[in-house]
Each structure stands twice: as C-alpha cells, then as structure tokens.
mmCIF file of C-alpha atoms and ligand atoms in Angstrom:
data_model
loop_
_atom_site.group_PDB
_atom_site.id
_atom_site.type_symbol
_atom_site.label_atom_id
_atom_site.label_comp_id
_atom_site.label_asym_id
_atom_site.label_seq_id
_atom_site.Cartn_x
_atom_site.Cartn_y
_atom_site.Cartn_z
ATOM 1 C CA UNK U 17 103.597 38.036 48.788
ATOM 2 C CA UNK U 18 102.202 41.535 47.579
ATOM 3 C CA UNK U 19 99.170 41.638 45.348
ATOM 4 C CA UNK U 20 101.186 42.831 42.514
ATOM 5 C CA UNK U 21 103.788 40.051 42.961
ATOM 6 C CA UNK U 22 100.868 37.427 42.926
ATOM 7 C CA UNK U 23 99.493 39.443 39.705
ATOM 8 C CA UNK U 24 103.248 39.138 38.244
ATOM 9 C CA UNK U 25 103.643 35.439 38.795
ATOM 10 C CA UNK U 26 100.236 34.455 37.909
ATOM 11 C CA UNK U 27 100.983 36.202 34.315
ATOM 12 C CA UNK U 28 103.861 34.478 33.894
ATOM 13 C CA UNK U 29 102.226 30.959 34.558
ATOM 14 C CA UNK U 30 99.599 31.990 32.525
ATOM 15 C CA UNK U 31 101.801 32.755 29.505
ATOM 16 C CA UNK U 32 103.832 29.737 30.195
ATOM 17 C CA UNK U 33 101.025 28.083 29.592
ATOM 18 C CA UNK U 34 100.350 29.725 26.091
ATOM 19 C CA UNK U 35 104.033 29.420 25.234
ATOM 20 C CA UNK U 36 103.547 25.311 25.710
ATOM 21 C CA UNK U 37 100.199 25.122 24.298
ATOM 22 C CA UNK U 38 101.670 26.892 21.332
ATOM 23 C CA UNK U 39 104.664 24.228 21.189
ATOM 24 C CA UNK U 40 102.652 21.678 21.297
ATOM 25 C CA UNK U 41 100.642 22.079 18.465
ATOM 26 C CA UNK U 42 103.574 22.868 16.402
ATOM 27 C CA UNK U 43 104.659 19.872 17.622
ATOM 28 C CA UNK U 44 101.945 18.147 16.486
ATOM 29 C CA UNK U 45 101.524 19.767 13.144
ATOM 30 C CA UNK U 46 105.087 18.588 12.399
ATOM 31 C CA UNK U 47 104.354 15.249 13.229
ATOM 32 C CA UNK U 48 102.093 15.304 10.738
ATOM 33 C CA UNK U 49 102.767 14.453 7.281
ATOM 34 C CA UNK U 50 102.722 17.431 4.493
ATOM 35 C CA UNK U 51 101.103 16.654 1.232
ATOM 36 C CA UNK U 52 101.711 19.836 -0.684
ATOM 37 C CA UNK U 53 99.112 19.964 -3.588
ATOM 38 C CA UNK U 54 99.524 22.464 -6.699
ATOM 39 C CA UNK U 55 97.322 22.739 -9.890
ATOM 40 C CA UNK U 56 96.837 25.550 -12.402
ATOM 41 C CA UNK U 57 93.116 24.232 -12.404
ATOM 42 C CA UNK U 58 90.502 26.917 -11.854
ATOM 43 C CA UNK U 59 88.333 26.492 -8.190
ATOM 44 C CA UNK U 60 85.287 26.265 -10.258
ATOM 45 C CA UNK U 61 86.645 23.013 -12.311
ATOM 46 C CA UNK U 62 85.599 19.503 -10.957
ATOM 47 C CA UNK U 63 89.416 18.143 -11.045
ATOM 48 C CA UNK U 64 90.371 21.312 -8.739
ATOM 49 C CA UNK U 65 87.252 20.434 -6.419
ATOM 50 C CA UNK U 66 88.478 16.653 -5.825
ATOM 51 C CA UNK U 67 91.219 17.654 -4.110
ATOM 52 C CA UNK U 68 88.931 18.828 -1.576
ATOM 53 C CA UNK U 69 87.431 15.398 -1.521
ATOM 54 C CA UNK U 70 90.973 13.876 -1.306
ATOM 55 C CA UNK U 71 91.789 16.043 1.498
ATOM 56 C CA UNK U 72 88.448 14.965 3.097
ATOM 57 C CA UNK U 73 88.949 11.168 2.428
ATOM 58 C CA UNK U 74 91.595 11.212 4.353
ATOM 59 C CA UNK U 75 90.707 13.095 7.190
ATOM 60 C CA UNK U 76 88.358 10.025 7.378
ATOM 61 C CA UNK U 77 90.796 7.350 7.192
ATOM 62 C CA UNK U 78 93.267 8.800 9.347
ATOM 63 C CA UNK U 79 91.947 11.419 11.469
ATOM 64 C CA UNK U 80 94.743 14.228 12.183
ATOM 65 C CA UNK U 81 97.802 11.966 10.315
ATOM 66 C CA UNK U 82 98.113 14.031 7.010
ATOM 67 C CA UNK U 83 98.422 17.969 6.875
ATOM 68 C CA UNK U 84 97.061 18.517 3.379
ATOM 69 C CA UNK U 85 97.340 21.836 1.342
ATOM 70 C CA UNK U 86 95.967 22.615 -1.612
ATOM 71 C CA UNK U 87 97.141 25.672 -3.969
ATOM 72 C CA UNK U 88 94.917 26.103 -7.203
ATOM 73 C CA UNK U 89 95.610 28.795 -10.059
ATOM 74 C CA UNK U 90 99.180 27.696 -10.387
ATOM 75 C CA UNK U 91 99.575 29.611 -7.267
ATOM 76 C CA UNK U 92 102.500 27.625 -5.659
ATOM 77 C CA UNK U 93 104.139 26.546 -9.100
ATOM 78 C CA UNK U 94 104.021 27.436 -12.716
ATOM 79 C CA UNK U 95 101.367 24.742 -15.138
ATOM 80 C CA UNK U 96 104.358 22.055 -16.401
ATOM 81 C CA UNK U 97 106.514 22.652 -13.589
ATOM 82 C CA UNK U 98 105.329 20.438 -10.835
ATOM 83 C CA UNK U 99 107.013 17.502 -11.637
ATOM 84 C CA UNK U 100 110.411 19.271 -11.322
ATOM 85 C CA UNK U 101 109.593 20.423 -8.153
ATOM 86 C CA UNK U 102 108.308 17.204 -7.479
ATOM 87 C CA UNK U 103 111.041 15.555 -7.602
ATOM 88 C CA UNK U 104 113.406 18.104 -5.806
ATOM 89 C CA UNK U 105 111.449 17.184 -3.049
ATOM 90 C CA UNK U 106 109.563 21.212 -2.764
ATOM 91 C CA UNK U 107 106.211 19.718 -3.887
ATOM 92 C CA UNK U 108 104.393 16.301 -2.958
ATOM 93 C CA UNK U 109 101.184 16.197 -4.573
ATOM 94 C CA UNK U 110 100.319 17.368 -8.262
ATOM 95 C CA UNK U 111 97.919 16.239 -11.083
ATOM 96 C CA UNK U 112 100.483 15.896 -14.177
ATOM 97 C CA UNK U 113 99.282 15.225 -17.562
ATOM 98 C CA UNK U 114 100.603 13.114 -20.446
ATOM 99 C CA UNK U 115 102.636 15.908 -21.761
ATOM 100 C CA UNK U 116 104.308 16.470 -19.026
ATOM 101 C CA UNK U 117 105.218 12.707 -19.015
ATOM 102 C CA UNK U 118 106.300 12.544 -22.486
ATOM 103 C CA UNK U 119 109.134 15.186 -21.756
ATOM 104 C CA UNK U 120 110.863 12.366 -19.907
ATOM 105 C CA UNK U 121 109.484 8.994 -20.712
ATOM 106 C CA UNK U 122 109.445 9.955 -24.520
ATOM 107 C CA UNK U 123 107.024 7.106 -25.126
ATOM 108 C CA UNK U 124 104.415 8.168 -23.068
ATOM 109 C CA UNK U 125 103.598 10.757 -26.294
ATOM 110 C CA UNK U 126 101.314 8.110 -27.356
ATOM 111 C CA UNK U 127 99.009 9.367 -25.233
ATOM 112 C CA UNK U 128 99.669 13.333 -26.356
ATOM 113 C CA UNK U 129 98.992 11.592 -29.586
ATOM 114 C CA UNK U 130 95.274 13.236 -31.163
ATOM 115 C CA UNK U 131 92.518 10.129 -31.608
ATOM 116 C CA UNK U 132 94.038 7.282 -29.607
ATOM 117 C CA UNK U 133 92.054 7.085 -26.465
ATOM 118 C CA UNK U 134 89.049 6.608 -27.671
ATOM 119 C CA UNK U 135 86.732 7.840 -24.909
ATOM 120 C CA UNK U 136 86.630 8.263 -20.964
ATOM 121 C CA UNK U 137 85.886 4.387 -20.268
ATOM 122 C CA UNK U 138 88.505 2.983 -22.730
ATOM 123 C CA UNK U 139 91.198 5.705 -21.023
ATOM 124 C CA UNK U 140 89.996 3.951 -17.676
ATOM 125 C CA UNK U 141 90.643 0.471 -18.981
ATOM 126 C CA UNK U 142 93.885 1.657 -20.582
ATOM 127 C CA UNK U 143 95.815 2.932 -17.605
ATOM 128 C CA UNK U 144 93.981 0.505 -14.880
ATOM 129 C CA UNK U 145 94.873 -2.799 -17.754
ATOM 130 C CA UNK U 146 99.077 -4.086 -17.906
ATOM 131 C CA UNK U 147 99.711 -0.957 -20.069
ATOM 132 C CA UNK U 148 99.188 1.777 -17.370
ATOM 133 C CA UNK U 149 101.024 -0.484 -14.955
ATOM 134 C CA UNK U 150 104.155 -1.186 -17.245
ATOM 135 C CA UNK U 151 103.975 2.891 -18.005
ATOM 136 C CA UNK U 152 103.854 3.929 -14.437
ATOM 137 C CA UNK U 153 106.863 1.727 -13.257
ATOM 138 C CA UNK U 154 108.755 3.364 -15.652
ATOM 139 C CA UNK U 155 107.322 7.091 -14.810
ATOM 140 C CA UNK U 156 108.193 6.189 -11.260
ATOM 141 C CA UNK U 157 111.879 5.234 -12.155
ATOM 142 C CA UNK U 158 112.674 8.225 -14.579
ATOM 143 C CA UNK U 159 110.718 10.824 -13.036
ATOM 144 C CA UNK U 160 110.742 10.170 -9.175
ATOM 145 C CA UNK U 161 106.862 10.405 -8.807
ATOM 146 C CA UNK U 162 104.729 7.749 -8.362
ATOM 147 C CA UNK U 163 100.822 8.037 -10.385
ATOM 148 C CA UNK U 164 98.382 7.087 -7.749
ATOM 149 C CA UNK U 165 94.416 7.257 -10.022
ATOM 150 C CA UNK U 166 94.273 8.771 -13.678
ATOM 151 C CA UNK U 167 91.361 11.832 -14.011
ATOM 152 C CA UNK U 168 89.399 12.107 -17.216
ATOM 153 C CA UNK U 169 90.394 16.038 -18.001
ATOM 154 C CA UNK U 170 88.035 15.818 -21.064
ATOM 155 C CA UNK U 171 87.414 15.854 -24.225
ATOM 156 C CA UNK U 172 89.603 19.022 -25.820
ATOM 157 C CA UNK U 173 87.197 20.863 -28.651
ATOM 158 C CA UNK U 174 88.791 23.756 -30.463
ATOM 159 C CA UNK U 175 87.239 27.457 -29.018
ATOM 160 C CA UNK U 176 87.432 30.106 -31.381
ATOM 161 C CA UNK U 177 87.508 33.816 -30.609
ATOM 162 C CA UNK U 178 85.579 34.723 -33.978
ATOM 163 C CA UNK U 179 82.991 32.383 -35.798
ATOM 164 C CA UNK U 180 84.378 30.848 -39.097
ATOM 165 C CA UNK U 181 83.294 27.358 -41.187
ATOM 166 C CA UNK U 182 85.680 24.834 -39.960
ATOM 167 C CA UNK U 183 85.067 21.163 -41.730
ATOM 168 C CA UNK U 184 88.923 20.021 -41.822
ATOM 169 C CA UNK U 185 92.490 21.218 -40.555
ATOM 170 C CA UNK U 186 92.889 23.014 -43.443
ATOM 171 C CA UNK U 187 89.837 25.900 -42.073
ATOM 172 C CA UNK U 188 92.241 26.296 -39.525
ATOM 173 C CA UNK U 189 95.122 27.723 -41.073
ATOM 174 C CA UNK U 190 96.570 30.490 -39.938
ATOM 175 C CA UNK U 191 94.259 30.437 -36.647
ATOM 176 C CA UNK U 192 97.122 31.314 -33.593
ATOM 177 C CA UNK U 193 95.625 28.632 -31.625
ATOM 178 C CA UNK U 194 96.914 28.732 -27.877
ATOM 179 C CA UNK U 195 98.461 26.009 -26.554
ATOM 180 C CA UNK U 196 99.937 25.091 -23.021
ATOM 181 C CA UNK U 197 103.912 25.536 -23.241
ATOM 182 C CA UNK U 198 105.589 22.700 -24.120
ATOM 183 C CA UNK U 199 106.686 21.253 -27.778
ATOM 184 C CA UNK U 200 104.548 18.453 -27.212
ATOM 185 C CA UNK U 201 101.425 20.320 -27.038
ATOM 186 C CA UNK U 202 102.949 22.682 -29.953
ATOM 187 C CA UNK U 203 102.777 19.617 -32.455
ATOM 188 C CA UNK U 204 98.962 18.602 -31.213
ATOM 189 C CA UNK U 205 98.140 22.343 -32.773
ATOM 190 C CA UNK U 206 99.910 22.352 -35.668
ATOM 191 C CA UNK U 207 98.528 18.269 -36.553
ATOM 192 C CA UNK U 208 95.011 20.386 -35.875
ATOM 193 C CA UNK U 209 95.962 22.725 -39.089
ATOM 194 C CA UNK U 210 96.442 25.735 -36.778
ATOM 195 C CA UNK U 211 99.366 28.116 -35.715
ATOM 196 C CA UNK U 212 100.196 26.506 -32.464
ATOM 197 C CA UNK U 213 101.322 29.188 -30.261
ATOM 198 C CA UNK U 214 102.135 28.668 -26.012
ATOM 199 C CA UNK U 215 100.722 30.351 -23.542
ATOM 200 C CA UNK U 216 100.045 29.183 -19.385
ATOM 201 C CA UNK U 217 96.808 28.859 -19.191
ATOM 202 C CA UNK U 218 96.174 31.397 -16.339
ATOM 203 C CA UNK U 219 96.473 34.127 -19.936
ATOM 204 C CA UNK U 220 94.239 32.556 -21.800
ATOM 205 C CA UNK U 221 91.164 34.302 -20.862
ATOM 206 C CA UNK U 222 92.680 38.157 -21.515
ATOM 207 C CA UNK U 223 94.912 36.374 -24.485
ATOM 208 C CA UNK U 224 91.484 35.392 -25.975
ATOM 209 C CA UNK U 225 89.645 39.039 -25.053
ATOM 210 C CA UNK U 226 92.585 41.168 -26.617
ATOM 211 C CA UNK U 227 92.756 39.025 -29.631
ATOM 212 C CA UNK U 228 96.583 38.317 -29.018
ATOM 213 C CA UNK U 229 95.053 34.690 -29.826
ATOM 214 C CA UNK U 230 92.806 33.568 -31.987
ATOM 215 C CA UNK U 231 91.427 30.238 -30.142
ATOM 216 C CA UNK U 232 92.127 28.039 -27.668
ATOM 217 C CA UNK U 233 91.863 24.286 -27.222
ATOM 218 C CA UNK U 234 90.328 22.657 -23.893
ATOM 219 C CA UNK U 235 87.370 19.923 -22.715
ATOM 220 C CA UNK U 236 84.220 21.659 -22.458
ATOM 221 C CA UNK U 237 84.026 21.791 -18.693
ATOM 222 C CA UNK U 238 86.849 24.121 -18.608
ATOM 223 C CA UNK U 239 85.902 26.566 -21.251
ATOM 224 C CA UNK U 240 83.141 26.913 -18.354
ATOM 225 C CA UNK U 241 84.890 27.205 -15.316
ATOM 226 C CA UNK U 242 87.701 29.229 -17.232
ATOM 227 C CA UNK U 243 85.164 31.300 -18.397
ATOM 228 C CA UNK U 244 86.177 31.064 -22.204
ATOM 229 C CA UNK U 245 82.889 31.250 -23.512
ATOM 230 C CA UNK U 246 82.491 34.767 -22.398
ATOM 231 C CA UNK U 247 85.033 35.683 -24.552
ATOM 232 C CA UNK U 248 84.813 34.125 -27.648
ATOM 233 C CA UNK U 249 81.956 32.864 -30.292
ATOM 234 C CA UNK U 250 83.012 29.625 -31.400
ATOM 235 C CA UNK U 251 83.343 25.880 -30.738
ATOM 236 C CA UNK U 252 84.102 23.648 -32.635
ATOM 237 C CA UNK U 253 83.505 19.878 -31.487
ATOM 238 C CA UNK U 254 86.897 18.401 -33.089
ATOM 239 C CA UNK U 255 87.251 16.144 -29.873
ATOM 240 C CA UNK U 256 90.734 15.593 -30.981
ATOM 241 C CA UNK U 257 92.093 14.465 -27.812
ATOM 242 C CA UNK U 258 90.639 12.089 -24.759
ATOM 243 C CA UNK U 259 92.778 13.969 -22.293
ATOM 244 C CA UNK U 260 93.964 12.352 -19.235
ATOM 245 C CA UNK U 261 96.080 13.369 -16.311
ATOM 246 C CA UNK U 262 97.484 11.563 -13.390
ATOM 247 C CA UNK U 263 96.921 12.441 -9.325
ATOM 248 C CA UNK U 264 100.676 11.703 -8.868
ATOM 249 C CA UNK U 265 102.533 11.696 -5.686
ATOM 250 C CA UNK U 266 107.215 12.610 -4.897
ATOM 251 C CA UNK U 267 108.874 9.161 -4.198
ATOM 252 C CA UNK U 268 110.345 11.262 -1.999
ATOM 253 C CA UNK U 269 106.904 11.621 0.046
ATOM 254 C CA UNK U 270 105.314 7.932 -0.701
ATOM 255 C CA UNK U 271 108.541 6.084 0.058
ATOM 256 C CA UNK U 272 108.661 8.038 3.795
ATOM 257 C CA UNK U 273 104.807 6.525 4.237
ATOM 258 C CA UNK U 274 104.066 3.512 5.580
ATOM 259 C CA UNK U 275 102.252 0.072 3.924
ATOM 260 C CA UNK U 276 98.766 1.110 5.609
ATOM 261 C CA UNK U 277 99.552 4.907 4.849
ATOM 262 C CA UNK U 278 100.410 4.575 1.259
ATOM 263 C CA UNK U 279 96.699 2.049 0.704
ATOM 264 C CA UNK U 280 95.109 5.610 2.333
ATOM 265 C CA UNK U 281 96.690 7.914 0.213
ATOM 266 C CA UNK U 282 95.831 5.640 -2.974
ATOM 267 C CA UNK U 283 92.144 5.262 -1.889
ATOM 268 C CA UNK U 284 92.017 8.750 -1.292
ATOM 269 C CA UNK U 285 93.253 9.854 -4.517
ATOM 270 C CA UNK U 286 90.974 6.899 -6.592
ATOM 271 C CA UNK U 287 87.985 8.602 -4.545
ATOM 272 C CA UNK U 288 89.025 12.243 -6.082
ATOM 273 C CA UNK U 289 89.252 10.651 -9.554
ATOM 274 C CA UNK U 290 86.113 9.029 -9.495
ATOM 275 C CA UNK U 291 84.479 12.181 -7.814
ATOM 276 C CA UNK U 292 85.990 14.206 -10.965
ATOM 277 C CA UNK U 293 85.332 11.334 -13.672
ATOM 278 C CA UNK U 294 81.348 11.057 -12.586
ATOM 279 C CA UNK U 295 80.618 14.959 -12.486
ATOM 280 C CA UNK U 296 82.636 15.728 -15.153
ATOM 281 C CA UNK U 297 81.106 13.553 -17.679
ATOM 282 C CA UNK U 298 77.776 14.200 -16.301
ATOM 283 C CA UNK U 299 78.719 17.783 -17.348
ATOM 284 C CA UNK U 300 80.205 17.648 -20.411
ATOM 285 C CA UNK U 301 76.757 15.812 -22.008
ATOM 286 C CA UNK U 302 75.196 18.699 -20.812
ATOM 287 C CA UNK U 303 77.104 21.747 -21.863
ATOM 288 C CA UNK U 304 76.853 22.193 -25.422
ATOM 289 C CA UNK U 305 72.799 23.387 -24.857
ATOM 290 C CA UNK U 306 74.434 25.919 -22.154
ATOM 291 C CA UNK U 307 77.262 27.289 -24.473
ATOM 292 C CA UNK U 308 74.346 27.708 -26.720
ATOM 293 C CA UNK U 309 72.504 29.961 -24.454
ATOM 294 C CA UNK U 310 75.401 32.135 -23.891
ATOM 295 C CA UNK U 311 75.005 32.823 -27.685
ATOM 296 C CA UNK U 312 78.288 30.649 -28.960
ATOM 297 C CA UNK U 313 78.040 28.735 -32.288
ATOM 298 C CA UNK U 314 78.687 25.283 -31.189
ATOM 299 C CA UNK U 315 79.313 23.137 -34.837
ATOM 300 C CA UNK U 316 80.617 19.802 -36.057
ATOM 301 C CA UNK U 317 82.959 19.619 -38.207
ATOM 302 C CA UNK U 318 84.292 16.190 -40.380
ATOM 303 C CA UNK U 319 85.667 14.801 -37.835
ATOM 304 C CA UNK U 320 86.610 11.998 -40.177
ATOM 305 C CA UNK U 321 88.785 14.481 -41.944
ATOM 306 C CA UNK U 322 90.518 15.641 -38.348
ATOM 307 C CA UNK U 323 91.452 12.028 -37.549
ATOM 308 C CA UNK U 324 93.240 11.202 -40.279
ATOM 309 C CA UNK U 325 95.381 14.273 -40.905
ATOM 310 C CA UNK U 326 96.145 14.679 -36.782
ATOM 311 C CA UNK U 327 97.295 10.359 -36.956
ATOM 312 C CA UNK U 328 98.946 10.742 -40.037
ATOM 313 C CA UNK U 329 101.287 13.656 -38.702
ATOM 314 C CA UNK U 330 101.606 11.392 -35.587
ATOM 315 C CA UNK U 331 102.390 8.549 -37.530
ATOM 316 C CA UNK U 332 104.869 9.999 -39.557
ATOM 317 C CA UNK U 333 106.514 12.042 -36.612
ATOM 318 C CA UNK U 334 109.854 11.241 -34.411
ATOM 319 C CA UNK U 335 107.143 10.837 -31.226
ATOM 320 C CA UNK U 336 105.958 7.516 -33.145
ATOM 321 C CA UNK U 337 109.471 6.321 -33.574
ATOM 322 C CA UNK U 338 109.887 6.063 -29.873
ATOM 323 C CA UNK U 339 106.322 4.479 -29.428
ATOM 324 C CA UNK U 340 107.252 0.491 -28.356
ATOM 325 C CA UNK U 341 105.945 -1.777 -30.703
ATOM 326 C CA UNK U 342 102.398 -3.340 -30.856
ATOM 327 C CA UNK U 343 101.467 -0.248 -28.357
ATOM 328 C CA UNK U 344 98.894 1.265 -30.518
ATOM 329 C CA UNK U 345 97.767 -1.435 -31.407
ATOM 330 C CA UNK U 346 97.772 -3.010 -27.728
ATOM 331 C CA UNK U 347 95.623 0.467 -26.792
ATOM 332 C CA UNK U 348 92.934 -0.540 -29.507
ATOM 333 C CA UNK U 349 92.659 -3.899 -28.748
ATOM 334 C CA UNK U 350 91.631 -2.780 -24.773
ATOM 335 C CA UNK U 351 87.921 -3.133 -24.265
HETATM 336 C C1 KDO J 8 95.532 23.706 -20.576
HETATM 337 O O1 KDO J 8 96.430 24.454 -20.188
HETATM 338 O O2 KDO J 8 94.931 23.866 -21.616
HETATM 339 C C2 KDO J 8 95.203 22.493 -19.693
HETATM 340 O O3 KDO J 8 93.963 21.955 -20.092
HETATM 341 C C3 KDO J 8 96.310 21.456 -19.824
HETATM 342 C C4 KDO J 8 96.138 20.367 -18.780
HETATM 343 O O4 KDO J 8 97.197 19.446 -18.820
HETATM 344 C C5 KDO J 8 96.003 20.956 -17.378
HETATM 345 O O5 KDO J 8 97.230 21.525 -16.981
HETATM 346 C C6 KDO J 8 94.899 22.009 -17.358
HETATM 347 O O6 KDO J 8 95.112 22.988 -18.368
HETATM 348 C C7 KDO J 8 94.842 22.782 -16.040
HETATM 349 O O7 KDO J 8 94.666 21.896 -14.982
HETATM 350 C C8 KDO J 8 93.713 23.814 -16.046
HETATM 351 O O8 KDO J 8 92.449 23.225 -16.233
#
C-alpha cells in the first residue's frame, strides 16, 4: 500500500469513528426523556432558580435518565400559554398559576379570589389537605396536566409608579393598574378599586418607566428581581392575594414514565418548591427595609377596608356562583 493510500484509509477509519461516536450519543440523548420547562419568571427570582434545583435533583436520582431544559423570560412560550401547549404535547414542564386554572376548571377561581388563602403555611395545608387532592384530579382530567408541588409566588402588594395616599380601593381609582392578561386577573384589579389593564409581564418594567401604566401588582420578591422598584416610588402593602402556582407536568409526559420515574419527578419537583418556599419567605420579611433604601415609600394602608370591598365583589360575582359549596368555608376551617 502507498503512504498516501495508508493516509487515505486511516482518515476514513478515523472519521468513521467520529460519525459513530456522534450516533451514539444522539442515540443516547434520545433515549433520554425530555422535560421541556418554560416560565416567564425572571433568572434572578427564586421560583425561576428551583428549576435548577429540580434539574439537579434529578440528575441525582437518576443519573443520565431525564434530559431537562429550562427556558425562563417566556422565552419558549408566551406567560398563560403553557398549559395549551401543554397539553398539545409541545411543552412538558411549566409552573401554572390559579388563573390559568380557573380558565378551565371555573371553580378553581376561588383561589384567584383576593383574601382567601390566608398566608404561605395555610396555602401549604390547603393544597397538600383533601381539597388540593379533589382539585388536582379534576385539573388533571380537564386540562391534561398533572400538578406535581404548589410554590408560594408571594404575597402580591400594589407598586405604584408615582407616590399617592392610598387607605382603601377607592385611592385607587382611576390608577391603570397592570395586570397579567387574562379576565380573571382583570376582575382582581378592578375588586382593588383600580383600572385593571393587561399586559405580559416581560412589559412591565418599560410599561411602568414610560408611564403607559400607572402601577403594577406583584409579591415583593419580584418587584426585586423584575427590577420594579427602579422604576417607580410606591408600595403599597395591600397583600391582597396569597398567590400560589403549581410545578405541573403534560399527561402526555407523566403517563409515558414509569411508577419509580414518576416518585423521581414528584420528589424532584417538592424539592424545587420547598427550595423556592424557604428563600422566598426568608426574603420577603426582609425586603421592605431594602425597598426603603432604594428611596420607595413603602405604606400600609386599611387593609381592613381592602378585604371587605375585594370579598364582597367576589362574593357577589359569577366566579362565586361556580365555587362548590362549603368550599370557602372548608379553606377556613384548614389549620
Ligand atoms: C405576573 O405576571 O404578575 C405574575 O406574577 C403572574 C404569575 O402567575 C406568574 O406568571 C409570574 O408573573 C411570572 O412567573 C413572573 O414572575
């Protein structure tokens, strides 16, 4: 054999080689299963950082077994859409809130619903109790995704571009106070006195800087990672809303798993809750001293006054029509 033909045939086992190495490890990638996570949470925010825990957790538990990828910013869907694409089957993995929910279990609203959950423990006890369990059976059979662990979002306070003196809903008429886009969230700003008006929350920030808004409504640890102090003066602690939302999972995707897979995937999304829950309310204690600092009014208003007015809209509203029975008072009685 020539040198050249030696040269020739060594180049071609040598890419051979390549060719199967690269194979194989697409082989192996597709054997793997794909969770597809998306969020319009902010990097900064403690409910987009547990993902990164989930996706560690279960690296742990089953080393090599899931390919997870995570897309923050609403970079790989729109905020509300992900439980449509969800259940087409284009998205596995999503953290979906109650409003979402209500769109097509109409009696999950209770939980859009201003002043019902009365703090982060009692939401805990409420979704872990028989009432999350009898909810989620029936989010699972009308929506096609299964809730794995429920996050603690918050408590929303109302974030005002310019200072004003805001005791009772009726200081906030008039305010255009962003909310996220769906008539769900529309009704939770208007109860609050305001002009509700919808916007993804990826605008907010310029909304709020150009003034095409007047306010904004979110817990405190995302008027920090959003940056929303930085552009406007104002918060006022309303805490009109314990807000909650749900590290859910395509039927789709959990029905393909199996029994030992599925008690991984759960563990690993209770470990990204409970990641979020600790820091987060660790954080929220703290923030009103930092807002402070960055030179915001932080002031209380009657809060007494807010409760009433936001659960008498509920109450007389079509969402309580729909609300089965003994619920609310089922939620109170949970301790
Ligand atoms: C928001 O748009 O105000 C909101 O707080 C609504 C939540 O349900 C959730 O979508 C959240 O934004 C995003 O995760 C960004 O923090």
């Amino acid at each position: 054999m020539t040198t050249s033909l030696i040269r020739r045939s060594l180049l071609a086992t040598a890419s051979a080689v390549v060719l199967m190495g690269a194979l194989l490890s697409t082989a192996q990638a597709q054997n793997k299963v794909l969770l597809r996570v998306s969020t319009p949470a902010v990097p900064d925010d403690w409910h987009a950082k547990m993902w990164t825990v989930f996706k560690d957790n279960l690296e742990k538990s089953a080393p090599g077994e899931f390919d997870v990828q995570i897309n923050l910013n609403a970079s790989l869907f729109k905020q509300g859409t992900e439980p449509t694409a969800m259940a087409r089957g284009n998205l596995e993995l999503s953290s979906i809130s109650a409003f979402d929910i209500a769109k097509l279990v109409p009696e999950f609203s209770i939980f859009t619903a201003g002043y019902i959950v009365r703090d982060p423990d009692h939401q805990q006890k409420v979704f872990k109790g028989p009432i999350g369990a009898e909810m989620f059976k029936t989010v699972s059979e009308k929506m096609d995704v299964t809730p794995l662990s429920t996050v603690y979002l918050g408590t929303r306070q109302v974030n005002l571009r310019e200072a004003r003196t805001v005791k009772t809903p009726a200081d906030l008429k008039g305010i255009k106070l962003r909310m996220p886009g769906s008539k769900e969230w529309l009704f939770l700003g208007e109860a609050l006195g305001a002009t509700a008006t919808p916007l993804a929350f990826g605008e907010v920030y310029l909304g709020l800087k150009t003034g095409t808004i007047d306010g904004q409504d979110n817990p405190l640890p995302s008027i920090r990672a959003a940056k929303f102090y930085e552009v406007t003066k104002q918060i006022v602690l309303t805490s009109h809303l314990v807000d909650g939302i749900f590290i859910a999972i395509s039927n789709k995707a959990w029905n393909a798993m199996n029994p030992a897979q599925k008690q991984k995937v759960k563990a690993a999304a209770e470990a990204a809750s409970s990641y979020n829950n600790e820091n987060r309310i660790k954080e929220e204690a703290q923030l009103v001293d930092f807002f402070k600092q960055q030179g915001l009014q932080v002031t209380t208003p009657d809060v007494d006054a807010f409760r009433k007015s936001v659960q008498t809209t509920y109450q007389n509203s079509d969402y309580a029509k729909v609300w089965p029975k003994g619920l609310v008072e089922r939620i109170n009685a949970t301790k």
